[in-house]
Tab-separated table of C-alpha atoms and ligand atoms in Angstrom:
chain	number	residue	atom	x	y	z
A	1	UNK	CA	-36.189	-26.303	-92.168
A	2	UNK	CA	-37.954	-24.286	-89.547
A	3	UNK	CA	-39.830	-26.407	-87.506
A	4	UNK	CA	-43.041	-25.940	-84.909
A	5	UNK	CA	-43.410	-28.709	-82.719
A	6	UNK	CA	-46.620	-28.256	-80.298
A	7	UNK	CA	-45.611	-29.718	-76.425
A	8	UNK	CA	-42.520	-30.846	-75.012
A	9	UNK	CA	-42.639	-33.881	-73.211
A	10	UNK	CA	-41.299	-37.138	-73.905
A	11	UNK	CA	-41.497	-37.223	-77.614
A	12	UNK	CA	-40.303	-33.902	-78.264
A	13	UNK	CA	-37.445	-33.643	-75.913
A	14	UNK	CA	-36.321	-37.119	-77.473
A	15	UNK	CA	-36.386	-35.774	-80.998
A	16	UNK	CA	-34.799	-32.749	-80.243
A	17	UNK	CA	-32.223	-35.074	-79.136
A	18	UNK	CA	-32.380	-36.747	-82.372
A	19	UNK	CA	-32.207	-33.231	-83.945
A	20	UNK	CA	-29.403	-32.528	-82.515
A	21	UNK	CA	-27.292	-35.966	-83.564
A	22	UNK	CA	-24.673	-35.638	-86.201
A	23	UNK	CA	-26.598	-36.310	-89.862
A	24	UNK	CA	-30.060	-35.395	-88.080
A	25	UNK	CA	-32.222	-33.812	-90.886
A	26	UNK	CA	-31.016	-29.725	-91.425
A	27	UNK	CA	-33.365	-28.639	-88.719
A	28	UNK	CA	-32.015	-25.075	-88.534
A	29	UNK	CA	-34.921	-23.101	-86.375
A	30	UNK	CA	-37.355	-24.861	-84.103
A	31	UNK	CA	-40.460	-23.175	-82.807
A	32	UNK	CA	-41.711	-25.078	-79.845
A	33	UNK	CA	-45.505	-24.384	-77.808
A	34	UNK	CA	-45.631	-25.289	-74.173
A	35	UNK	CA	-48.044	-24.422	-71.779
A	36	UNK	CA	-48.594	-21.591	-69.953
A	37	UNK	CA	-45.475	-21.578	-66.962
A	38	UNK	CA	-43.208	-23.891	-69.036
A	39	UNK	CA	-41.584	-22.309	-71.182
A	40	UNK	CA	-38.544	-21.081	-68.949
A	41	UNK	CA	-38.159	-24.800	-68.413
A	42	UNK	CA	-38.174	-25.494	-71.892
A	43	UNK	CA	-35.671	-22.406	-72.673
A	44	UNK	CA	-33.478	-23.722	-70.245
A	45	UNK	CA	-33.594	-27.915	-72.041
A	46	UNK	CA	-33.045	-26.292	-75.041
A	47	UNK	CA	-30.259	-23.809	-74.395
A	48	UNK	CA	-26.989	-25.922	-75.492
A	49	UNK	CA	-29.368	-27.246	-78.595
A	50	UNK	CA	-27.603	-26.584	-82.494
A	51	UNK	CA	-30.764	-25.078	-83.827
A	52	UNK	CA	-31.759	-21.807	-83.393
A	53	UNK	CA	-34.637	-22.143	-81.092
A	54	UNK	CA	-37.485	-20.239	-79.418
A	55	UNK	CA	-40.376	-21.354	-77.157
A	56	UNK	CA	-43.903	-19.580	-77.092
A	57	UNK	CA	-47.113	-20.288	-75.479
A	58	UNK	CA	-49.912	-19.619	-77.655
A	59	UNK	CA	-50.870	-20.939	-81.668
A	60	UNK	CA	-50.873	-16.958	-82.789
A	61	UNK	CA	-47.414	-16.898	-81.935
A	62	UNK	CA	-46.200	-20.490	-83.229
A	63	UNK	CA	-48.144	-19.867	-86.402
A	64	UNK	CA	-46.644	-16.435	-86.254
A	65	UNK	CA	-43.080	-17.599	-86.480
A	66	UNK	CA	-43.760	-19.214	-89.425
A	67	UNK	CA	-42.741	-22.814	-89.487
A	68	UNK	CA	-42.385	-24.848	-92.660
A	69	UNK	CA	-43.854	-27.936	-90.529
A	70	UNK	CA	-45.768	-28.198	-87.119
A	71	UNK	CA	-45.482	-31.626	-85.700
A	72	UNK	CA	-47.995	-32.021	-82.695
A	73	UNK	CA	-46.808	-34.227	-79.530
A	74	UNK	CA	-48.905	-32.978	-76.914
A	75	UNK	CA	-52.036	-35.366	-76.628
A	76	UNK	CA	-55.679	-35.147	-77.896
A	77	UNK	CA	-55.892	-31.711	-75.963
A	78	UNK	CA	-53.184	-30.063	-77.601
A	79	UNK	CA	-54.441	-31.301	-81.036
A	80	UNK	CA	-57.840	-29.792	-80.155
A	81	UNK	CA	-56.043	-26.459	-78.725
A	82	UNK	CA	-53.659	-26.048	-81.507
A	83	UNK	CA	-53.775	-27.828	-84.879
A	84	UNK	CA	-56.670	-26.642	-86.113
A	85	UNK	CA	-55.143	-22.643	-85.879
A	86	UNK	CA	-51.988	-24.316	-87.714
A	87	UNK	CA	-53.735	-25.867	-90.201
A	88	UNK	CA	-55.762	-22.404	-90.970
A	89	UNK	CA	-52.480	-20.393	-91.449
A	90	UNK	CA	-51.574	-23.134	-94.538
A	91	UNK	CA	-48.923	-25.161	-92.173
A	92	UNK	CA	-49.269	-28.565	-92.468
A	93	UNK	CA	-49.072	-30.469	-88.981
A	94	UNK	CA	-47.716	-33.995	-88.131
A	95	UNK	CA	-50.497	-35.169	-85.603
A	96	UNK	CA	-48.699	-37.828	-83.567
A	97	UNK	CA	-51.956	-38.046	-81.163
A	98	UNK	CA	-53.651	-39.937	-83.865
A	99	UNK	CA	-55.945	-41.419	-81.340
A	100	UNK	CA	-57.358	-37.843	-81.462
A	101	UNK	CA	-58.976	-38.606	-84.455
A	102	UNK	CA	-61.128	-41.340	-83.136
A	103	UNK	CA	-63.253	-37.642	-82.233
A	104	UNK	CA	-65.758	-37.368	-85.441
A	105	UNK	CA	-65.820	-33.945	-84.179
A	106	UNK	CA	-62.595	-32.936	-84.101
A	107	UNK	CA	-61.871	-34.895	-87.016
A	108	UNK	CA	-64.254	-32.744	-89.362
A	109	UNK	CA	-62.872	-29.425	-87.392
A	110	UNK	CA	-59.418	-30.648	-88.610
A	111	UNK	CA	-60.214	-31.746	-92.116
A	112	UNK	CA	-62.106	-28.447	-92.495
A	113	UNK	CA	-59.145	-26.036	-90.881
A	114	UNK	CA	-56.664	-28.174	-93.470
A	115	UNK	CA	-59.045	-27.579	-96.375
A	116	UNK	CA	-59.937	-23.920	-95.536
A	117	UNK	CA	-55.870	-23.446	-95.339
A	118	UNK	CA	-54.836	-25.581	-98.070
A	119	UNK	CA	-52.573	-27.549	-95.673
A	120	UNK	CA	-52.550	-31.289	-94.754
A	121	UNK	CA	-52.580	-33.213	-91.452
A	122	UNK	CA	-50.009	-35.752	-91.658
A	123	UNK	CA	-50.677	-39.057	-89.334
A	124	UNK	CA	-47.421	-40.825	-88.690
A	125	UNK	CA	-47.120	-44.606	-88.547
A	126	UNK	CA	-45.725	-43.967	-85.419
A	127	UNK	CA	-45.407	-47.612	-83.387
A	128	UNK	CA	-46.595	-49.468	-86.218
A	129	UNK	CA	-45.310	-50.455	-89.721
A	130	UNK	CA	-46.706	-52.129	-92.751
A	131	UNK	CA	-49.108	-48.704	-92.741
A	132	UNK	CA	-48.524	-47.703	-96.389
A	133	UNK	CA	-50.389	-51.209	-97.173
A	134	UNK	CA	-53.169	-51.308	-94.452
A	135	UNK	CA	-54.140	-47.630	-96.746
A	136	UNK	CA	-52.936	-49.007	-100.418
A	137	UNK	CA	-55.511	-51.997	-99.742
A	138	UNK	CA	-58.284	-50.398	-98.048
A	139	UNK	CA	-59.090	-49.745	-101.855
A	140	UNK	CA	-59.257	-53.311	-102.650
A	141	UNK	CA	-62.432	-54.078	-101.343
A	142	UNK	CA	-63.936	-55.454	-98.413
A	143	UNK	CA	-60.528	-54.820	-95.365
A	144	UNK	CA	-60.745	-57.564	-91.811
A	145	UNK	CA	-58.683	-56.024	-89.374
A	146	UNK	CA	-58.086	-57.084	-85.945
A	147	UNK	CA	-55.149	-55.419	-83.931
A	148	UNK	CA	-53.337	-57.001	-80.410
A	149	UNK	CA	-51.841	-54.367	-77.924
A	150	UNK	CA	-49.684	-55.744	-75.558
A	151	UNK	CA	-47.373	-53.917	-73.063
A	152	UNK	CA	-45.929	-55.412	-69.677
A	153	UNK	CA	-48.513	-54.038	-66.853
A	154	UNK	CA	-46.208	-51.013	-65.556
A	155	UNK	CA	-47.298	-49.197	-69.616
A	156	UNK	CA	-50.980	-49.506	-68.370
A	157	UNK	CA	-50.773	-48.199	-65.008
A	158	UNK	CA	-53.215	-44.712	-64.632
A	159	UNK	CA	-55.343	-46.574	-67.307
A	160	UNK	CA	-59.079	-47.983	-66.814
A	161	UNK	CA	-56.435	-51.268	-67.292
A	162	UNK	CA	-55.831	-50.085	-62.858
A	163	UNK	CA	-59.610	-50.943	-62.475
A	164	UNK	CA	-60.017	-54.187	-63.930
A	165	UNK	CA	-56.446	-55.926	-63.273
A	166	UNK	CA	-54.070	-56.536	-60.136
A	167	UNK	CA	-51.605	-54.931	-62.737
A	168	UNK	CA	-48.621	-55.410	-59.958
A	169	UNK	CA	-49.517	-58.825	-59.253
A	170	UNK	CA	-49.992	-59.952	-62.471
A	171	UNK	CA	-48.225	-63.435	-63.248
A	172	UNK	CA	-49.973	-64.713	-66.472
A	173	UNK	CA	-51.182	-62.264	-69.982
A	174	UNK	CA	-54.739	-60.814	-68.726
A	175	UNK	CA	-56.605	-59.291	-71.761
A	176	UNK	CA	-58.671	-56.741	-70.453
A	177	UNK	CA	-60.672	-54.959	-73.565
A	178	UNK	CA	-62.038	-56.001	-76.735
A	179	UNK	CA	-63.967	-53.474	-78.996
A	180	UNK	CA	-63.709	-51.586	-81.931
A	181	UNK	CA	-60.625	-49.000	-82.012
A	182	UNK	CA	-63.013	-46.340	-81.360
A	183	UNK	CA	-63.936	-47.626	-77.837
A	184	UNK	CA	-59.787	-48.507	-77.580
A	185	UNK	CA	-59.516	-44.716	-78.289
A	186	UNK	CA	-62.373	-43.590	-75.970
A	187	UNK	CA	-61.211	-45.436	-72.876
A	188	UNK	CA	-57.429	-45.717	-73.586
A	189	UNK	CA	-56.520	-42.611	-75.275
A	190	UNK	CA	-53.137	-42.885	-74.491
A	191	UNK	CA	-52.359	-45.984	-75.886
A	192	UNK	CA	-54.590	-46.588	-78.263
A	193	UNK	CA	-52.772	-44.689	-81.031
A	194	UNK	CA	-51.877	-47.228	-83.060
A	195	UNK	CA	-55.145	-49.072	-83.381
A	196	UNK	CA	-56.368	-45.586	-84.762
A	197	UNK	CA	-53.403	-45.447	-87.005
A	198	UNK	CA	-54.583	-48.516	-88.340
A	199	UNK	CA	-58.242	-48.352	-88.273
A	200	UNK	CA	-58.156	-44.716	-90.399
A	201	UNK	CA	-55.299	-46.257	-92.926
A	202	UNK	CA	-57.834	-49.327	-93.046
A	203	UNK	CA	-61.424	-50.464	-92.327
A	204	UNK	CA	-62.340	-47.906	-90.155
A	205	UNK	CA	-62.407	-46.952	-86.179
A	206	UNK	CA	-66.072	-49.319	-85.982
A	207	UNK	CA	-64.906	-51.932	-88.052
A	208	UNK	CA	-61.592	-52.488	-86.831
A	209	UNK	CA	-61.478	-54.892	-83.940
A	210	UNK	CA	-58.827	-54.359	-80.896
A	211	UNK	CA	-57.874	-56.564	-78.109
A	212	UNK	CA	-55.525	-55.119	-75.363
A	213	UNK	CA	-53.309	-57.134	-73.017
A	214	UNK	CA	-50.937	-56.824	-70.015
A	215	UNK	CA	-48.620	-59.307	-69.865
A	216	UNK	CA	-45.857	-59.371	-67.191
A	217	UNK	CA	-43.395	-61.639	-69.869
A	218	UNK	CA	-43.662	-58.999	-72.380
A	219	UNK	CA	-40.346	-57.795	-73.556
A	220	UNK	CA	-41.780	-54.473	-74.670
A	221	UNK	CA	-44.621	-52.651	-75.987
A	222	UNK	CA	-46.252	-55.852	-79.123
A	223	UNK	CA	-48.273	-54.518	-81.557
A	224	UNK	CA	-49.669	-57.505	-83.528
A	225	UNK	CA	-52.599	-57.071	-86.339
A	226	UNK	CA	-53.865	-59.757	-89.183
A	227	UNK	CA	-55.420	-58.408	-92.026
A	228	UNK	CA	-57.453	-60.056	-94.654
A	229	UNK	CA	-58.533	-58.066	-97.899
A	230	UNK	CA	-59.417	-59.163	-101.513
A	231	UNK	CA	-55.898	-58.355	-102.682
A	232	UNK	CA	-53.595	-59.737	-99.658
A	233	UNK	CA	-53.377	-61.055	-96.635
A	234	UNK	CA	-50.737	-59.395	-93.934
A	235	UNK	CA	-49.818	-60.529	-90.812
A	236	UNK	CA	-47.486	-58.226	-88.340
A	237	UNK	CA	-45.891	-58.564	-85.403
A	238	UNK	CA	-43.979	-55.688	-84.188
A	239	UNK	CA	-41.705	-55.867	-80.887
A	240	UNK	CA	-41.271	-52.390	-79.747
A	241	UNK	CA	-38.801	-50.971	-76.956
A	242	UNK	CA	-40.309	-48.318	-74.701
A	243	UNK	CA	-39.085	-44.939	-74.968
A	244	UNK	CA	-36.767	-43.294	-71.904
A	245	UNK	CA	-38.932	-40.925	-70.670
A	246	UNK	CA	-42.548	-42.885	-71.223
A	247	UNK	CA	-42.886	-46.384	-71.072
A	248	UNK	CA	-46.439	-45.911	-73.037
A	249	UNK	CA	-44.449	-44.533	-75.834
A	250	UNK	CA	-42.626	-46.540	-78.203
A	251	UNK	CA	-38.979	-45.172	-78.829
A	252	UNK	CA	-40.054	-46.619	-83.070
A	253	UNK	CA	-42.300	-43.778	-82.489
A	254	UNK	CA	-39.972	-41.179	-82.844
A	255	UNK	CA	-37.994	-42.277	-85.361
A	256	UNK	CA	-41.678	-41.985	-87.370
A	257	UNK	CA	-41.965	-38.853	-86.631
A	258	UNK	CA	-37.760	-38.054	-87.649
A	259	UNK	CA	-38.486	-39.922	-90.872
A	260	UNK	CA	-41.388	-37.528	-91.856
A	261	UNK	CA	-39.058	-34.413	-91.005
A	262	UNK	CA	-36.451	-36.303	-93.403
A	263	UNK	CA	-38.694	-37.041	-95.755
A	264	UNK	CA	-39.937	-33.241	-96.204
A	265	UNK	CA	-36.765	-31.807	-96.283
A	266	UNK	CA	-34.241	-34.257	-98.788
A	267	UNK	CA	-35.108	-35.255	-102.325
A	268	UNK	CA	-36.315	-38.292	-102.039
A	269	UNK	CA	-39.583	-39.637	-100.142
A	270	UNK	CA	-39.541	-43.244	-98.475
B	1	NAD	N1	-48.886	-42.391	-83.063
B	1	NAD	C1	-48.328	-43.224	-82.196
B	1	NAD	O1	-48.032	-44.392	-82.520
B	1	NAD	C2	-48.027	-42.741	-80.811
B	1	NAD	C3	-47.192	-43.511	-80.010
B	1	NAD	C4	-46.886	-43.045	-78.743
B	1	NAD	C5	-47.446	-41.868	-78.257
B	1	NAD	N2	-48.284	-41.149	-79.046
B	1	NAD	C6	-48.923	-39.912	-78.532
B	1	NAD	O2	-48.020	-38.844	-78.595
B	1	NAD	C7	-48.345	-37.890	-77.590
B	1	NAD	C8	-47.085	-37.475	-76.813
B	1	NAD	O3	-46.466	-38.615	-76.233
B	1	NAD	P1	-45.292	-38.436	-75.155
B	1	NAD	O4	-44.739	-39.787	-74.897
B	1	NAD	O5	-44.388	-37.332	-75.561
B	1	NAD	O6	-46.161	-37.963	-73.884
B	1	NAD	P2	-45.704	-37.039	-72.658
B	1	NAD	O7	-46.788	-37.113	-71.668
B	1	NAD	O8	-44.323	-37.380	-72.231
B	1	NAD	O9	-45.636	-35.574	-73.276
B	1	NAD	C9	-46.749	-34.804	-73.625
B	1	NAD	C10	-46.391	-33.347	-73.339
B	1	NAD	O10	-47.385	-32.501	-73.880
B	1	NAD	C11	-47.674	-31.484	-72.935
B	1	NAD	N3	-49.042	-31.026	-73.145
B	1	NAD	C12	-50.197	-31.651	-72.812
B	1	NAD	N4	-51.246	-30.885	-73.203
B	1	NAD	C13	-50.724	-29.794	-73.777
B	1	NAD	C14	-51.291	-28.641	-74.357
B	1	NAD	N5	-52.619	-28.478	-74.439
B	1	NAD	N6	-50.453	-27.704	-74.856
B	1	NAD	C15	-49.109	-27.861	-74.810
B	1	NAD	N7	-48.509	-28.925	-74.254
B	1	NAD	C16	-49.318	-29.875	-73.750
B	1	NAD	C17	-47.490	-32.139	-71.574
B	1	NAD	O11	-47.237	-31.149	-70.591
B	1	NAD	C18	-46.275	-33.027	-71.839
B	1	NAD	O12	-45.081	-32.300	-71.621
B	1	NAD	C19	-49.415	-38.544	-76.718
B	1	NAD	O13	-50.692	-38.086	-77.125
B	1	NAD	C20	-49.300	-40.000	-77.065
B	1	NAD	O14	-50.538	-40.669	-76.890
B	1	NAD	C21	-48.560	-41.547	-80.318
């Protein structure tokens, strides 16, 4: 597989990593977009790397090279900056900044770039699991969902979370918002990707409820949700370990985006 993967920060220099490890998906070319005065940087992370790889710094030329897959790990800017060229040239993109989304604008630009190319934007489960049956049951009727954030206060520093909290001083579980996973998206855009992950597999961004909390106890980022629906009730609790290189990130989250690599290139889908 040739592969086009749009920023390279923590997620992408992890995967690459992944890439890299013996029985990794056949990743043979990588096409990777920085931005503008990076890419010698990049060149120089990537040089030892088993794929063949090259690093540009515009869409023309990353839709140029012609990847079979674009996966997108550059925030909501480079989702607004990139996918939607991607998408136009038929290439379907894994869009890993799902809080993106939580944009009705950029939402309908991307749905209309993937239908105008007859390609597909791919949104990862990323930190969260039990996604497949948030979407298989937001068929069955009328979907509850409320979702519980909660990362120790260091994963909410430079966030409106500063503001409101003593985030250093914390000694006891403070939580500091409560809205619908739009606002969560709005104000935390950074870490409120999976409450848009599960408010677009479910309910909805106004319907689904969020509460975010710092907690100095917590042994990693918690993503908890409850959902009630005609056909089942779920209840989730996910403990996730922090990635390396971002403590906002959970490391769960690149293995997502791995599995949908895997699952493009072997034949079988899971
Ligand atoms: N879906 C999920 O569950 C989930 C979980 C964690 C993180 N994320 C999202 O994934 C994205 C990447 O996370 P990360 O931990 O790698 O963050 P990061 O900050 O380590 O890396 C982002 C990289 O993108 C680059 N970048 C920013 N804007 C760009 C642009 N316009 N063009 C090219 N490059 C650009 C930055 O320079 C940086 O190197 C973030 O948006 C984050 O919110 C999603």
């Amino acid at each position: 597989m040739h592969l086009g993967l749009i920023g390279y920060g923590n997620i992408a220099a992890t995967l690459m990593g992944f890439l890299a490890a013996p029985g990794a998906p056949a990743v043979t070319r990588v096409t990777l977009l920085v931005r503008p005065g990076r890419a010698e940087a990049a060149r120089a992370a990537l040089a030892d790397h088993p794929a063949e790889t090259s690093v540009v710094e515009e869409a023309a030329a990353l839709v140029a090279a012609g990847p079979d897959l674009v996966v997108e790990a550059a925030g909501h800017s480079g989702v607004r900056d990139f996918v939607p060229a991607c998408l136009e040239a038929g290439r379907d993109v894994v869009v890993v900044s799902v809080g993106a989304l939580a944009d009705d604008e950029l939402h309908a630009r991307l749905d209309a770039a993937a239908r105008a190319g007859g390609a597909r934007v791919i949104l990862p489960a990323g930190a969260v699991g039990g996604i497949d049956l948030v979407s298989a049951l937001s068929a069955s009727g009328e979907v509850a969902l409320t979702y519980r954030g909660t990362k120790p206060p260091a994963a909410w520093a430079g966030t409106p979370a500063d503001e409101m909290l003593d985030l250093a001083g914390l000694c006891e579980p403070a939580t500091f918002f409560t809205g619908s996973a739009r606002e969560a998206a709005a104000r935390f855009p950074k870490n409120a990707n999976v409450a848009a992950t599960l408010a677009l597999a479910g309910p909805g961004l106004d319907a689904t409820r969020v509460e975010l909390v710092a907690d100095p106890a917590a042994p990693g980022n918690l993503h908890g949700y409850e959902l009630s629906s005609p056909a089942a009730r779920l209840r989730v609790e996910i403990e996730n370990l922090p990635s390396a290189g971002n403590a906002k990130t959970s490391v769960a989250t690149i293995y997502s985006v791995l599995r949908e690599i895997r699952n493009r290139i072997g034949p079988m889908v899971i």
